[in-house]
Coordinates of C-alpha atoms in Angstrom, one line a residue:
Chain A
M1 CA 117.4 206.9 -22.3
A2 CA 119.8 207.4 -19.4
L3 CA 120.4 204.6 -16.9
Q4 CA 122.1 205.0 -13.6
T5 CA 123.9 201.9 -12.2
L6 CA 123.2 201.5 -8.5
S7 CA 125.2 198.3 -7.9
L8 CA 126.9 195.6 -10.0
N9 CA 128.0 192.3 -8.5
R10 CA 129.6 189.3 -10.1
S11 CA 127.5 186.2 -9.6
Y12 CA 127.6 182.8 -11.3
D13 CA 130.1 184.3 -13.7
G14 CA 127.6 186.8 -14.9
M15 CA 126.7 190.3 -13.5
Q16 CA 123.8 191.1 -11.3
G17 CA 123.0 194.8 -11.7
V18 CA 120.5 197.2 -10.1
Y19 CA 119.6 200.3 -12.1
R20 CA 117.6 203.5 -11.8
H21 CA 116.1 205.7 -14.5
D22 CA 113.5 208.4 -14.8
S23 CA 110.3 206.9 -16.1
R24 CA 108.2 208.7 -18.7
E25 CA 105.2 206.4 -17.8
T26 CA 105.3 206.8 -14.0
Q27 CA 106.8 210.3 -13.9
T28 CA 109.1 209.0 -11.1
A29 CA 112.5 207.5 -10.8
M30 CA 112.1 203.7 -11.1
T31 CA 114.5 201.0 -9.9
F32 CA 114.9 197.5 -11.5
S33 CA 117.4 194.7 -11.5
V34 CA 119.0 192.8 -14.5
Y35 CA 121.0 189.7 -14.3
V36 CA 123.2 189.1 -17.4
P37 CA 124.7 185.6 -17.5
P38 CA 128.1 184.9 -18.9
Y39 CA 128.0 185.2 -22.7
R40 CA 130.1 185.4 -25.8
E41 CA 131.0 188.9 -26.9
G42 CA 128.4 190.0 -29.5
A43 CA 125.8 187.4 -28.6
K44 CA 122.2 188.3 -28.1
L45 CA 120.4 186.5 -25.2
A46 CA 116.9 185.5 -24.4
V47 CA 115.2 187.5 -21.7
V48 CA 112.9 186.4 -18.9
W49 CA 110.7 189.1 -17.3
Y50 CA 109.8 188.5 -13.6
L51 CA 106.9 190.4 -12.0
S52 CA 106.9 190.5 -8.2
G53 CA 104.0 190.4 -5.8
L54 CA 102.5 192.7 -3.3
T55 CA 104.9 194.7 -1.0
C56 CA 107.9 193.7 -3.1
T57 CA 110.5 195.8 -4.9
H58 CA 113.1 194.5 -7.4
A59 CA 115.1 193.4 -4.4
N60 CA 113.0 190.5 -3.0
V61 CA 113.5 188.2 -6.0
T62 CA 117.0 189.6 -6.7
E63 CA 118.1 188.5 -3.2
K64 CA 115.9 185.5 -2.5
G65 CA 114.8 184.1 -5.9
E66 CA 117.8 181.8 -6.5
F67 CA 117.4 182.3 -10.3
R68 CA 121.0 183.1 -11.2
S69 CA 122.3 179.5 -11.3
A70 CA 119.7 178.5 -13.9
C71 CA 120.0 181.7 -15.8
A72 CA 123.8 181.2 -16.1
E73 CA 123.3 177.6 -17.1
H74 CA 120.7 178.4 -19.8
G75 CA 122.0 181.8 -20.9
L76 CA 119.0 183.8 -19.8
I77 CA 118.8 187.5 -18.9
F78 CA 116.5 188.0 -16.0
V79 CA 114.8 191.4 -15.4
A80 CA 112.9 192.3 -12.2
P81 CA 111.0 195.6 -12.1
D82 CA 109.5 197.3 -9.1
T83 CA 105.8 196.8 -8.3
S84 CA 104.7 200.5 -8.2
P85 CA 105.9 204.0 -8.6
R86 CA 107.5 205.4 -5.5
G87 CA 108.7 208.8 -4.2
E88 CA 107.6 212.1 -3.0
G89 CA 104.2 213.1 -4.3
V90 CA 103.2 209.6 -5.3
P91 CA 99.9 208.8 -3.6
G92 CA 99.6 205.6 -1.6
D93 CA 96.7 203.9 0.0
P94 CA 94.9 206.4 2.3
A95 CA 94.5 203.5 4.8
N96 CA 98.2 202.7 4.5
S97 CA 97.5 199.0 3.8
Y98 CA 99.9 196.7 2.0
D99 CA 97.6 195.7 -0.8
F100 CA 96.9 199.0 -2.6
G101 CA 99.1 201.9 -3.6
L102 CA 102.9 201.7 -3.0
G103 CA 104.2 198.2 -3.6
A104 CA 100.9 197.2 -5.2
G105 CA 100.6 198.7 -8.6
F106 CA 98.8 195.6 -9.9
Y107 CA 100.3 196.1 -13.4
V108 CA 97.5 198.4 -14.7
D109 CA 97.4 202.0 -16.0
A110 CA 95.3 203.8 -13.6
T111 CA 92.4 206.0 -14.8
E112 CA 91.2 207.2 -11.5
A113 CA 92.4 210.3 -9.5
P114 CA 94.8 210.6 -7.7
F115 CA 96.5 207.5 -9.2
V116 CA 96.2 208.3 -12.9
R117 CA 99.4 210.4 -13.0
N118 CA 101.9 207.8 -11.6
Y119 CA 100.3 204.4 -11.5
R120 CA 101.2 203.3 -15.1
M121 CA 102.7 199.9 -14.4
W122 CA 101.1 198.2 -17.4
G123 CA 102.7 200.7 -19.8
Y124 CA 105.9 200.7 -17.8
V125 CA 106.4 196.9 -17.7
T126 CA 105.1 196.0 -21.2
E127 CA 106.4 199.0 -23.2
E128 CA 108.8 201.5 -21.6
L129 CA 111.0 199.1 -19.7
P130 CA 111.4 196.5 -22.5
K131 CA 112.6 199.3 -24.8
L132 CA 115.1 200.6 -22.2
V133 CA 116.4 197.1 -21.5
A134 CA 116.8 196.3 -25.2
E135 CA 118.8 199.5 -25.6
H136 CA 121.2 198.8 -22.7
F137 CA 121.6 195.0 -22.5
P138 CA 122.4 192.3 -25.1
V139 CA 118.8 191.2 -25.5
D140 CA 117.4 189.2 -28.4
T141 CA 113.9 190.8 -28.4
T142 CA 112.5 187.9 -30.5
R143 CA 113.1 185.6 -27.5
Q144 CA 111.2 187.0 -24.5
S145 CA 109.2 185.2 -21.8
I146 CA 107.4 186.3 -18.7
M147 CA 106.8 184.9 -15.2
G148 CA 105.6 186.3 -11.8
H149 CA 104.5 185.7 -8.3
S150 CA 101.1 186.4 -6.8
M151 CA 100.1 189.9 -8.0
G152 CA 103.0 189.5 -10.4
G153 CA 101.7 186.1 -11.6
H154 CA 98.5 188.1 -12.5
G155 CA 100.7 190.5 -14.4
A156 CA 102.5 187.8 -16.2
L157 CA 99.4 185.9 -17.3
T158 CA 97.7 189.1 -18.5
A159 CA 100.8 190.3 -20.3
A160 CA 101.1 187.0 -22.1
L161 CA 97.4 186.9 -23.1
R162 CA 97.5 190.4 -24.5
H163 CA 100.9 190.0 -26.2
P164 CA 101.0 186.4 -27.3
G165 CA 103.3 187.2 -30.2
R166 CA 105.9 188.8 -27.9
Y167 CA 106.3 186.3 -25.2
R168 CA 107.2 182.7 -26.1
A169 CA 106.4 181.3 -22.6
A170 CA 104.6 182.4 -19.5
S171 CA 104.5 180.8 -16.0
A172 CA 103.5 181.8 -12.5
F173 CA 104.0 181.0 -8.9
A174 CA 100.8 181.3 -6.9
P175 CA 99.2 183.8 -9.2
I176 CA 96.0 185.8 -8.7
V177 CA 94.2 184.4 -11.7
A178 CA 90.8 186.2 -11.4
P179 CA 91.3 189.6 -9.8
S180 CA 87.8 190.7 -10.6
R181 CA 86.5 188.1 -8.3
V182 CA 88.8 188.2 -5.3
P183 CA 89.3 190.8 -2.5
W184 CA 92.9 191.9 -3.5
G185 CA 91.8 192.4 -7.1
V186 CA 88.5 194.1 -6.5
K187 CA 90.2 196.6 -4.3
A188 CA 93.0 197.3 -6.7
L189 CA 91.0 197.3 -10.0
G190 CA 88.3 199.4 -8.4
G191 CA 90.8 201.8 -7.0
Y192 CA 92.9 202.2 -10.1
L193 CA 90.3 201.7 -12.8
G194 CA 87.0 202.8 -11.2
N195 CA 83.8 201.0 -10.7
D196 CA 82.9 200.1 -14.3
K197 CA 83.8 196.4 -14.2
A198 CA 83.9 196.2 -18.0
G199 CA 87.2 198.0 -17.9
W200 CA 88.6 195.4 -15.5
R201 CA 88.3 192.5 -17.9
K202 CA 91.5 193.2 -19.8
H203 CA 93.4 193.0 -16.5
D204 CA 91.9 189.7 -15.5
A205 CA 93.4 186.5 -17.0
T206 CA 90.2 184.4 -16.7
A207 CA 88.1 187.2 -18.2
L208 CA 90.6 187.7 -21.0
I209 CA 90.4 184.0 -21.9
E210 CA 86.6 184.2 -21.7
D211 CA 86.7 187.1 -24.1
G212 CA 88.8 185.2 -26.6
A213 CA 92.4 185.9 -25.7
R214 CA 94.7 182.9 -26.1
F215 CA 98.2 181.8 -25.2
R216 CA 100.1 178.7 -26.3
E217 CA 100.4 177.2 -22.8
F218 CA 100.9 178.1 -19.1
L219 CA 102.9 176.5 -16.2
V220 CA 101.5 177.4 -12.8
D221 CA 102.7 176.2 -9.4
Y222 CA 101.0 176.8 -6.1
G223 CA 101.5 175.5 -2.6
D224 CA 98.7 173.8 -0.7
A225 CA 99.8 175.5 2.5
D226 CA 99.5 179.0 0.9
Q227 CA 97.4 181.1 3.2
F228 CA 96.0 183.1 0.3
L229 CA 95.1 180.1 -1.9
A230 CA 91.3 179.8 -1.3
E231 CA 90.4 183.5 -1.0
Q232 CA 92.8 185.3 -3.3
L233 CA 94.5 183.0 -5.8
R234 CA 91.8 180.4 -6.8
P235 CA 93.8 178.6 -9.4
E236 CA 90.8 176.4 -10.2
L237 CA 89.2 179.4 -11.9
L238 CA 92.1 179.5 -14.4
Q239 CA 91.9 175.7 -14.9
T240 CA 88.2 175.9 -15.8
V241 CA 88.6 178.6 -18.5
C242 CA 91.8 177.0 -19.9
E243 CA 90.0 173.7 -20.3
K244 CA 87.1 175.4 -22.0
A245 CA 89.4 177.4 -24.3
H246 CA 91.8 174.4 -24.9
I247 CA 94.8 176.3 -23.6
P248 CA 97.2 173.7 -22.2
L249 CA 97.8 174.5 -18.5
T250 CA 100.2 172.6 -16.3
L251 CA 98.9 173.3 -12.9
R252 CA 100.9 171.8 -10.0
R253 CA 99.8 171.6 -6.4
Q254 CA 102.9 171.6 -4.3
N255 CA 102.5 169.8 -1.0
G256 CA 103.3 171.8 2.1
Y257 CA 104.5 174.9 0.4
D258 CA 103.4 178.4 1.4
H259 CA 103.3 181.8 -0.4
S260 CA 106.9 182.8 0.4
Y261 CA 110.2 183.0 -1.5
Y262 CA 111.1 179.6 0.1
F263 CA 108.4 178.3 -2.2
I264 CA 109.4 180.3 -5.2
S265 CA 113.1 179.6 -5.0
T266 CA 112.4 175.8 -4.7
F267 CA 110.7 175.8 -8.1
M268 CA 112.5 178.7 -9.8
G269 CA 115.1 176.5 -11.5
D270 CA 112.4 174.2 -12.8
H271 CA 110.5 177.2 -14.3
L272 CA 113.6 178.7 -15.9
R273 CA 114.5 175.3 -17.5
W274 CA 110.9 175.2 -18.9
H275 CA 111.3 178.8 -20.2
A276 CA 114.7 178.0 -21.7
Q277 CA 113.3 175.1 -23.7
R278 CA 110.6 177.3 -25.2
L279 CA 113.0 180.3 -25.8
K280 CA 115.4 178.1 -27.6
A281 CA 112.8 176.2 -29.7
Chain B
M1 CA 116.5 173.1 26.7
A2 CA 113.4 174.8 25.4
L3 CA 113.2 176.0 21.8
Q4 CA 110.7 178.5 20.4
T5 CA 109.9 178.2 16.7
L6 CA 109.7 181.6 15.0
S7 CA 109.0 180.4 11.5
L8 CA 108.9 177.2 9.5
N9 CA 108.8 177.2 5.7
R10 CA 108.9 174.2 3.3
S11 CA 111.8 174.6 0.9
Y12 CA 113.3 172.1 -1.5
D13 CA 111.1 169.4 0.1
G14 CA 112.7 170.0 3.5
M15 CA 112.0 172.6 6.2
Q16 CA 113.7 175.9 6.8
G17 CA 113.1 176.9 10.4
V18 CA 114.1 179.9 12.6
Y19 CA 114.3 179.3 16.3
R20 CA 114.9 181.3 19.5
H21 CA 116.1 180.1 22.9
D22 CA 117.5 181.5 26.1
S23 CA 121.2 181.0 26.0
R24 CA 123.1 180.1 29.1
E25 CA 126.4 181.3 27.6
T26 CA 125.3 184.8 26.4
Q27 CA 122.6 185.4 29.1
T28 CA 120.3 186.6 26.2
A29 CA 117.7 185.2 23.9
M30 CA 119.5 183.9 20.8
T31 CA 118.0 183.3 17.3
F32 CA 119.4 180.8 14.8
S33 CA 118.1 179.0 11.7
V34 CA 118.2 175.3 10.8
Y35 CA 117.4 173.8 7.4
V36 CA 116.5 170.1 7.6
P37 CA 116.5 168.4 4.1
P38 CA 114.0 165.7 3.2
Y39 CA 115.0 162.5 5.0
R40 CA 113.8 159.1 5.9
E41 CA 112.0 158.7 9.2
G42 CA 114.5 157.7 11.8
A43 CA 117.6 158.7 9.8
K44 CA 120.4 160.8 11.4
L45 CA 121.9 163.4 9.1
A46 CA 125.3 165.1 8.8
V47 CA 125.3 168.8 9.9
V48 CA 127.1 171.8 8.4
W49 CA 127.7 174.8 10.6
Y50 CA 127.8 178.1 8.9
L51 CA 129.3 181.1 10.7
S52 CA 128.3 184.6 9.3
G53 CA 130.3 187.7 8.9
L54 CA 130.2 191.2 10.4
T55 CA 126.8 192.9 10.7
C56 CA 124.9 189.7 9.9
T57 CA 122.3 187.7 11.8
H58 CA 121.1 184.2 10.9
A59 CA 118.9 185.8 8.3
N60 CA 121.5 186.9 5.7
V61 CA 122.7 183.4 4.7
T62 CA 119.2 181.9 5.3
E63 CA 117.7 184.3 2.7
K64 CA 120.6 184.9 0.3
G65 CA 122.9 181.9 0.8
E66 CA 121.3 179.5 -1.8
F67 CA 122.4 176.5 0.3
R68 CA 119.1 174.6 0.4
S69 CA 119.3 173.1 -3.1
A70 CA 122.7 171.4 -2.3
C71 CA 121.6 170.5 1.3
A72 CA 118.5 168.7 -0.1
E73 CA 120.6 166.9 -2.7
H74 CA 123.3 165.8 -0.3
G75 CA 121.1 165.3 2.8
L76 CA 122.8 167.9 5.0
I77 CA 121.4 169.8 7.9
F78 CA 122.5 173.5 7.8
V79 CA 122.7 175.6 10.9
A80 CA 123.2 179.4 10.9
P81 CA 123.7 181.1 14.3
D82 CA 123.7 184.8 15.0
T83 CA 127.0 186.7 15.2
S84 CA 126.6 188.2 18.7
P85 CA 124.4 188.5 21.7
R86 CA 121.7 191.1 21.3
G87 CA 119.0 192.7 23.4
E88 CA 118.4 195.2 26.2
G89 CA 121.5 195.6 28.4
V90 CA 123.9 194.0 25.9
P91 CA 126.8 196.5 25.4
G92 CA 127.7 197.5 21.9
D93 CA 130.5 199.4 20.4
P94 CA 130.6 202.9 22.2
A95 CA 131.4 204.3 18.7
N96 CA 128.5 202.5 17.2
S97 CA 130.6 201.1 14.4
Y98 CA 129.8 197.9 12.5
D99 CA 132.9 196.0 13.3
F100 CA 132.7 195.6 17.1
G101 CA 130.0 194.8 19.5
L102 CA 126.5 193.9 18.2
G103 CA 126.8 191.8 15.0
A104 CA 130.5 191.4 15.6
G105 CA 131.1 188.9 18.3
F106 CA 134.1 187.5 16.5
Y107 CA 133.5 183.9 17.9
V108 CA 135.4 184.5 21.2
D109 CA 134.6 184.4 24.9
A110 CA 135.2 187.9 26.1
T111 CA 137.3 188.5 29.2
E112 CA 137.1 192.3 29.3
A113 CA 134.4 194.4 30.9
P114 CA 131.7 195.2 29.9
F115 CA 131.7 192.5 27.3
V116 CA 132.6 189.5 29.6
R117 CA 129.0 188.9 30.6
N118 CA 127.3 188.4 27.2
Y119 CA 130.0 188.1 24.5
R120 CA 130.5 184.3 24.8
M121 CA 130.2 183.4 21.1
W122 CA 132.9 180.8 21.2
G123 CA 131.2 178.8 23.9
Y124 CA 127.9 179.4 22.3
V125 CA 128.8 178.2 18.8
T126 CA 131.1 175.4 19.7
E127 CA 129.4 174.0 22.8
E128 CA 126.0 175.2 23.8
L129 CA 124.3 175.4 20.4
P130 CA 125.7 172.0 19.1
K131 CA 124.1 170.3 22.2
L132 CA 120.8 172.1 21.7
V133 CA 120.7 171.3 18.0
A134 CA 121.6 167.6 18.6
E135 CA 118.7 167.5 21.1
H136 CA 116.1 168.9 18.8
F137 CA 117.1 167.9 15.2
P138 CA 117.9 164.5 13.6
V139 CA 121.7 165.1 13.7
D140 CA 124.4 162.5 13.4
T141 CA 126.9 164.2 15.8
T142 CA 129.8 162.1 14.4
R143 CA 129.3 163.8 11.0
Q144 CA 129.8 167.6 11.5
S145 CA 131.6 170.1 9.4
I146 CA 132.0 173.9 9.5
M147 CA 132.2 176.8 7.1
G148 CA 131.9 180.6 7.3
H149 CA 132.3 183.9 5.6
S150 CA 134.7 186.7 6.5
M151 CA 134.6 187.0 10.4
G152 CA 132.7 183.7 10.2
G153 CA 135.5 182.2 8.1
H154 CA 137.8 183.1 10.9
G155 CA 135.4 181.4 13.3
A156 CA 135.2 178.3 11.1
L157 CA 139.0 178.0 10.7
T158 CA 139.7 178.4 14.4
A159 CA 136.9 176.0 15.4
A160 CA 138.3 173.4 13.1
L161 CA 141.8 173.8 14.3
R162 CA 140.8 173.6 17.9
H163 CA 138.3 170.7 17.4
P164 CA 139.9 168.6 14.6
G165 CA 138.2 165.5 15.9
R166 CA 134.7 167.0 15.8
Y167 CA 134.6 168.6 12.4
R168 CA 135.3 166.4 9.4
A169 CA 135.7 169.3 7.0
A170 CA 136.2 173.1 7.1
S171 CA 135.9 175.7 4.4
A172 CA 135.6 179.4 4.1
F173 CA 134.5 182.3 1.9
A174 CA 136.8 185.3 2.1
P175 CA 137.9 184.5 5.7
I176 CA 139.9 186.7 8.0
V177 CA 142.8 184.3 8.5
A178 CA 145.1 186.3 10.8
P179 CA 143.0 188.6 13.0
S180 CA 146.0 189.5 15.2
R181 CA 147.5 191.2 12.3
V182 CA 144.6 193.1 10.6
P183 CA 142.5 196.1 11.7
W184 CA 139.2 194.3 12.2
G185 CA 140.8 191.6 14.3
V186 CA 143.1 193.8 16.3
K187 CA 140.1 195.9 17.3
A188 CA 137.9 192.9 18.2
L189 CA 140.5 190.8 19.9
G190 CA 141.8 193.8 21.9
G191 CA 138.3 194.8 22.8
Y192 CA 137.1 191.4 23.9
L193 CA 140.3 189.8 25.2
G194 CA 142.4 192.7 26.3
N195 CA 145.8 193.9 25.3
D196 CA 147.8 190.7 26.1
K197 CA 148.3 189.4 22.6
A198 CA 149.3 185.9 23.9
G199 CA 145.6 185.4 24.6
W200 CA 144.7 186.2 21.0
R201 CA 146.6 183.3 19.5
K202 CA 144.0 180.7 20.1
H203 CA 141.6 182.9 18.1
D204 CA 143.9 183.4 15.2
A205 CA 144.0 180.6 12.6
T206 CA 147.6 181.4 11.4
A207 CA 148.9 181.6 15.0
L208 CA 147.1 178.4 15.9
I209 CA 148.9 176.6 13.1
E210 CA 152.2 178.2 14.1
D211 CA 151.6 176.9 17.6
G212 CA 151.1 173.4 16.4
A213 CA 147.3 173.1 15.7
R214 CA 146.5 171.0 12.7
F215 CA 143.5 170.2 10.5
R216 CA 143.2 167.7 7.7
E217 CA 142.6 170.2 4.9
F218 CA 140.9 173.5 4.1
L219 CA 139.0 174.9 1.1
V220 CA 139.0 178.7 0.8
D221 CA 137.5 180.9 -1.9
Y222 CA 138.0 184.6 -2.2
G223 CA 137.2 187.2 -4.8
D224 CA 139.9 189.3 -6.3
A225 CA 137.5 192.3 -6.4
D226 CA 136.9 192.0 -2.7
Q227 CA 137.4 195.4 -1.2
F228 CA 138.7 193.9 2.1
L229 CA 141.1 191.5 0.5
A230 CA 144.5 193.2 1.0
E231 CA 143.9 194.9 4.3
Q232 CA 141.6 192.5 6.3
L233 CA 141.6 189.1 4.8
R234 CA 145.2 188.4 3.6
P235 CA 144.7 184.8 2.5
E236 CA 148.4 184.6 1.6
L237 CA 149.2 184.5 5.3
L238 CA 147.1 181.3 5.6
Q239 CA 148.8 179.9 2.6
T240 CA 152.3 180.4 4.1
V241 CA 151.6 178.7 7.4
C242 CA 149.7 175.8 5.7
E243 CA 152.6 175.2 3.4
K244 CA 155.0 175.1 6.3
A245 CA 152.8 172.9 8.4
H246 CA 151.9 170.6 5.4
I247 CA 148.2 171.3 5.8
P248 CA 146.6 170.8 2.3
L249 CA 144.9 174.1 1.4
T250 CA 142.8 174.6 -1.7
L251 CA 143.0 178.4 -2.1
R252 CA 141.0 179.7 -5.0
R253 CA 141.1 183.2 -6.3
Q254 CA 137.8 183.9 -8.0
N255 CA 138.0 186.5 -10.8
G256 CA 135.8 189.6 -10.4
Y257 CA 134.0 188.5 -7.3
D258 CA 133.5 190.8 -4.3
H259 CA 132.7 190.3 -0.6
S260 CA 128.9 190.0 -0.9
Y261 CA 126.4 187.1 -0.8
Y262 CA 126.5 187.3 -4.7
F263 CA 129.9 185.8 -4.3
I264 CA 129.0 183.3 -1.5
S265 CA 125.9 182.0 -3.2
T266 CA 127.9 181.4 -6.4
F267 CA 130.2 179.0 -4.7
M268 CA 127.9 177.6 -1.9
G269 CA 126.9 174.6 -3.9
D270 CA 130.5 173.7 -4.6
H271 CA 131.5 174.0 -1.0
L272 CA 128.6 171.9 0.2
R273 CA 129.4 169.2 -2.4
W274 CA 133.0 169.2 -1.0
H275 CA 131.7 169.0 2.6
A276 CA 129.3 166.2 1.6
Q277 CA 132.0 164.1 0.1
R278 CA 134.0 164.3 3.4
L279 CA 131.0 163.9 5.6
K280 CA 130.0 160.7 3.8
A281 CA 133.6 159.2 3.6

């Protein structure tokens, strides 16, 4: 599969790249970023997948995430996909709001018109892009982990629960843990997957756990000054099902932090060290 | 002097703020950012001034600079001003180019029409803003240092050379070291200060040193893949005058790095550690 390099900048002695390719899943050009830390010729490196939140592209975490220092230190490749298909002919939210359509793919494969054609972010992020990245970068595919923020935290948790053999670690910043039960999720899952809520359960981390999915452990940070905490994120719902299912969950309430990249970047190094320990084990 | 808070985000256990005020110097509203690290009630902290390059506002380094981790570790306040006056009625470059006018104040007080009224970035950055910051933040004014990038590296070097008693340390990323002799500088100094080149010398680090100005030492990093290196930056000119004047200069050529924030952020922690050592001494 062909890959176009949009930019390449040396950073922390590795290379931060931004790439574009024509996606089979979304039927659009897709842009993503990859940081490759300094490494010995011929080595294969562990890879951390980062899924972004509503309104983001690959650029937000690439510019503001402060992940390269820790990736260089621990020898981790860091991949940041976009959050939806984009381009001419891709339908957005008719109401033009920020929480559905463009920038809000919610990491599902849509079944509903008019989204069914392009909104294939589940297949894109869990199948197509991993193959492309493995082809073009020095990735050890047996050592992958996943993390994300908000909507991307939802994506990371559901990807881990449905592919527990592929990802060795999963963590999240301020994730949406129960999309079936919060406004952002109800709008997105209804819009992309239709009104039959049975189909939503495999895209809801708490429902997946209730239905028997398991993962070895989770690390989740959230800020207690996060404006979306009580209505959209509801980390206590994840805590309840993890306790019941005996899934170890390290859930940390961070005092005074909000939903922004100022929060994410503060704890990014910590998460990557945690991932690195599990990717090397 | 009144200060309006535009945003305030917890980060690395400190607070990243963005503020606006009406500047007496520029006769406009000016926006700047201040990071205050975690500190003990009643303590006064050292402050690092960061001057940005062409086209930047306070936001570039605030979002991409990766300085908060080191500032939190070393207890440093970090201030990032804008690079020019802005707003209705502020003249820009008639040709609308990026290297003069808006976003390109060059840290001088203009003497030429129509710039003389608003383009007072020297007085703003070295006099007005320091007083304002000292009034509103827990600053130990006896412990200040200054750094900058490109045009802002020029600003930092000239500020240090003209106020050697105020700044305890000065460093730069890819600075313009001899504006009188490079296209960016000739355009800016000519445009703001007029054609009499005698008036340019106090805004040219190499000329200042030739004319007798001194500073205790400099740290300068540049990337050898910087597209502006040979034509605009010319670090060897600083090296020559520093050697002659016996000013210790640590000039580091960084292999493969360009002019971007991917370069700056890589070496930011290193510069701040260097500043912290000198601010605590």
